[in-house]
């Protein structure tokens, strides 16, 4: 179970990083900014699909919905913006460091 949670955390963290870079991209669409604002409002809003006082399920809706919405927003990015963002992040479509982002020793350039 912990291994699955670690993998899920890695995916969510990577998607959040891509979303952050997409927001900072000069050609980021306005709907992306509104969608991200909607995610933040949903997280901090007292109104939920399932109230938080319901044991286990109250928090689970946030844990499931937020990553799905982030992935949905990223999948709707214009192809040129997504390619720029992935190149900037050192990712290719599979979410792994691109071979071009690695130096001769196999380390990702720009990371320390």
PDB file of C-alpha atoms in Angstrom:
ATOM      1  CA  UNK A   1       0.000   0.000   0.000  1.00  0.00           C
ATOM      2  CA  UNK A   2       2.798   2.449   0.856  1.00  0.00           C
ATOM      3  CA  UNK A   3       4.463   1.733  -2.454  1.00  0.00           C
ATOM      4  CA  UNK A   4       1.268   2.642  -4.306  1.00  0.00           C
ATOM      5  CA  UNK A   5       0.926   5.841  -2.304  1.00  0.00           C
ATOM      6  CA  UNK A   6       4.532   6.748  -3.094  1.00  0.00           C
ATOM      7  CA  UNK A   7       3.914   6.209  -6.815  1.00  0.00           C
ATOM      8  CA  UNK A   8       0.695   8.240  -6.651  1.00  0.00           C
ATOM      9  CA  UNK A   9       2.514  11.051  -4.823  1.00  0.00           C
ATOM     10  CA  UNK A  10       5.248  11.068  -7.480  1.00  0.00           C
ATOM     11  CA  UNK A  11       2.675  11.344 -10.270  1.00  0.00           C
ATOM     12  CA  UNK A  12       0.707  14.100  -8.524  1.00  0.00           C
ATOM     13  CA  UNK A  13       3.885  16.015  -7.731  1.00  0.00           C
ATOM     14  CA  UNK A  14       5.014  15.768 -11.368  1.00  0.00           C
ATOM     15  CA  UNK A  15       1.608  16.886 -12.641  1.00  0.00           C
ATOM     16  CA  UNK A  16       1.536  19.776 -10.166  1.00  0.00           C
ATOM     17  CA  UNK A  17       4.998  20.824 -11.353  1.00  0.00           C
ATOM     18  CA  UNK A  18       3.853  20.724 -14.987  1.00  0.00           C
ATOM     19  CA  UNK A  19       0.723  22.723 -14.095  1.00  0.00           C
ATOM     20  CA  UNK A  20       2.848  25.344 -12.325  1.00  0.00           C
ATOM     21  CA  UNK A  21       5.159  25.670 -15.331  1.00  0.00           C
ATOM     22  CA  UNK A  22       2.184  25.810 -17.699  1.00  0.00           C
ATOM     23  CA  UNK A  23       0.687  28.652 -15.654  1.00  0.00           C
ATOM     24  CA  UNK A  24       3.936  30.589 -15.974  1.00  0.00           C
ATOM     25  CA  UNK A  25       4.180  29.963 -19.739  1.00  0.00           C
ATOM     26  CA  UNK A  26       3.643  33.148 -21.790  1.00  0.00           C
ATOM     27  CA  UNK A  27       1.063  31.463 -24.045  1.00  0.00           C
ATOM     28  CA  UNK A  28      -0.910  29.829 -21.212  1.00  0.00           C
ATOM     29  CA  UNK A  29      -4.638  29.968 -21.992  1.00  0.00           C
ATOM     30  CA  UNK A  30      -6.933  31.904 -19.691  1.00  0.00           C
ATOM     31  CA  UNK A  31      -9.072  28.846 -18.967  1.00  0.00           C
ATOM     32  CA  UNK A  32      -6.023  27.165 -17.428  1.00  0.00           C
ATOM     33  CA  UNK A  33      -5.683  29.960 -14.902  1.00  0.00           C
ATOM     34  CA  UNK A  34      -9.408  29.851 -14.120  1.00  0.00           C
ATOM     35  CA  UNK A  35      -9.319  26.058 -13.756  1.00  0.00           C
ATOM     36  CA  UNK A  36      -6.369  26.251 -11.377  1.00  0.00           C
ATOM     37  CA  UNK A  37      -8.155  28.922  -9.371  1.00  0.00           C
ATOM     38  CA  UNK A  38     -11.159  26.582  -9.227  1.00  0.00           C
ATOM     39  CA  UNK A  39      -8.973  23.803  -7.814  1.00  0.00           C
ATOM     40  CA  UNK A  40      -7.622  26.103  -5.099  1.00  0.00           C
ATOM     41  CA  UNK A  41     -11.121  27.368  -4.229  1.00  0.00           C
ATOM     42  CA  UNK A  42     -12.422  23.783  -4.066  1.00  0.00           C
ATOM     43  CA  UNK A  43      -9.600  22.727  -1.736  1.00  0.00           C
ATOM     44  CA  UNK A  44     -10.162  25.581   0.702  1.00  0.00           C
ATOM     45  CA  UNK A  45     -13.940  25.799   0.371  1.00  0.00           C
ATOM     46  CA  UNK A  46     -16.081  24.468   3.207  1.00  0.00           C
ATOM     47  CA  UNK A  47     -18.462  23.035   0.572  1.00  0.00           C
ATOM     48  CA  UNK A  48     -17.440  19.545  -0.614  1.00  0.00           C
ATOM     49  CA  UNK A  49     -19.066  16.769  -2.591  1.00  0.00           C
ATOM     50  CA  UNK A  50     -18.728  14.593   0.506  1.00  0.00           C
ATOM     51  CA  UNK A  51     -18.445  16.532   3.793  1.00  0.00           C
ATOM     52  CA  UNK A  52     -15.088  16.210   5.539  1.00  0.00           C
ATOM     53  CA  UNK A  53     -16.644  15.050   8.810  1.00  0.00           C
ATOM     54  CA  UNK A  54     -17.631  11.738   7.173  1.00  0.00           C
ATOM     55  CA  UNK A  55     -14.839   9.387   8.265  1.00  0.00           C
ATOM     56  CA  UNK A  56     -12.370   8.418   5.531  1.00  0.00           C
ATOM     57  CA  UNK A  57     -14.641   9.333   2.599  1.00  0.00           C
ATOM     58  CA  UNK A  58     -14.715  13.053   3.408  1.00  0.00           C
ATOM     59  CA  UNK A  59     -11.016  13.453   2.666  1.00  0.00           C
ATOM     60  CA  UNK A  60     -10.893  10.816  -0.075  1.00  0.00           C
ATOM     61  CA  UNK A  61     -12.959  12.920  -2.483  1.00  0.00           C
ATOM     62  CA  UNK A  62     -10.319  15.668  -2.329  1.00  0.00           C
ATOM     63  CA  UNK A  63      -7.508  13.150  -2.790  1.00  0.00           C
ATOM     64  CA  UNK A  64      -9.208  11.703  -5.890  1.00  0.00           C
ATOM     65  CA  UNK A  65     -10.796  14.763  -7.518  1.00  0.00           C
ATOM     66  CA  UNK A  66      -7.877  17.202  -7.368  1.00  0.00           C
ATOM     67  CA  UNK A  67      -5.316  14.993  -9.194  1.00  0.00           C
ATOM     68  CA  UNK A  68      -7.930  14.035 -11.799  1.00  0.00           C
ATOM     69  CA  UNK A  69      -8.751  17.683 -12.490  1.00  0.00           C
ATOM     70  CA  UNK A  70      -5.061  18.605 -12.706  1.00  0.00           C
ATOM     71  CA  UNK A  71      -4.474  15.803 -15.235  1.00  0.00           C
ATOM     72  CA  UNK A  72      -7.619  16.838 -17.162  1.00  0.00           C
ATOM     73  CA  UNK A  73      -6.384  20.441 -17.406  1.00  0.00           C
ATOM     74  CA  UNK A  74      -2.926  19.322 -18.548  1.00  0.00           C
ATOM     75  CA  UNK A  75      -4.413  17.064 -21.229  1.00  0.00           C
ATOM     76  CA  UNK A  76      -6.300  20.014 -22.709  1.00  0.00           C
ATOM     77  CA  UNK A  77      -3.272  22.263 -23.082  1.00  0.00           C
ATOM     78  CA  UNK A  78      -2.454  23.342 -26.630  1.00  0.00           C
ATOM     79  CA  UNK A  79       0.179  20.943 -28.052  1.00  0.00           C
ATOM     80  CA  UNK A  80       2.846  23.626 -28.492  1.00  0.00           C
ATOM     81  CA  UNK A  81       2.460  24.890 -24.916  1.00  0.00           C
ATOM     82  CA  UNK A  82       2.518  21.343 -23.515  1.00  0.00           C
ATOM     83  CA  UNK A  83       5.649  20.491 -25.515  1.00  0.00           C
ATOM     84  CA  UNK A  84       7.393  23.647 -24.279  1.00  0.00           C
ATOM     85  CA  UNK A  85       6.411  22.957 -20.683  1.00  0.00           C
ATOM     86  CA  UNK A  86       7.519  19.305 -20.842  1.00  0.00           C
ATOM     87  CA  UNK A  87      10.796  20.303 -22.456  1.00  0.00           C
ATOM     88  CA  UNK A  88      11.350  22.942 -19.789  1.00  0.00           C
ATOM     89  CA  UNK A  89      10.561  20.440 -17.039  1.00  0.00           C
ATOM     90  CA  UNK A  90      12.820  17.823 -18.597  1.00  0.00           C
ATOM     91  CA  UNK A  91       9.942  15.450 -19.180  1.00  0.00           C
ATOM     92  CA  UNK A  92       8.596  13.626 -22.166  1.00  0.00           C
ATOM     93  CA  UNK A  93       5.017  12.403 -22.490  1.00  0.00           C
ATOM     94  CA  UNK A  94       5.636   9.386 -20.244  1.00  0.00           C
ATOM     95  CA  UNK A  95       6.628  11.527 -17.275  1.00  0.00           C
ATOM     96  CA  UNK A  96      10.271  10.383 -17.191  1.00  0.00           C
ATOM     97  CA  UNK A  97      13.334  12.536 -17.788  1.00  0.00           C
ATOM     98  CA  UNK A  98      13.984  12.825 -21.493  1.00  0.00           C
ATOM     99  CA  UNK A  99      17.233  11.418 -22.857  1.00  0.00           C
ATOM    100  CA  UNK A 100      18.082  14.869 -24.241  1.00  0.00           C
ATOM    101  CA  UNK A 101      17.837  16.307 -20.714  1.00  0.00           C
ATOM    102  CA  UNK A 102      20.531  13.908 -19.470  1.00  0.00           C
ATOM    103  CA  UNK A 103      24.255  14.532 -19.621  1.00  0.00           C
ATOM    104  CA  UNK A 104      26.875  11.937 -20.566  1.00  0.00           C
ATOM    105  CA  UNK A 105      26.826  10.415 -17.059  1.00  0.00           C
ATOM    106  CA  UNK A 106      23.035   9.946 -17.092  1.00  0.00           C
ATOM    107  CA  UNK A 107      22.176  12.773 -14.708  1.00  0.00           C
ATOM    108  CA  UNK A 108      19.397  15.219 -15.513  1.00  0.00           C
ATOM    109  CA  UNK A 109      20.869  18.569 -16.474  1.00  0.00           C
ATOM    110  CA  UNK A 110      19.959  21.497 -14.292  1.00  0.00           C
ATOM    111  CA  UNK A 111      19.375  19.401 -11.179  1.00  0.00           C
ATOM    112  CA  UNK A 112      21.777  19.249  -8.245  1.00  0.00           C
TER     113      UNK A 112
END
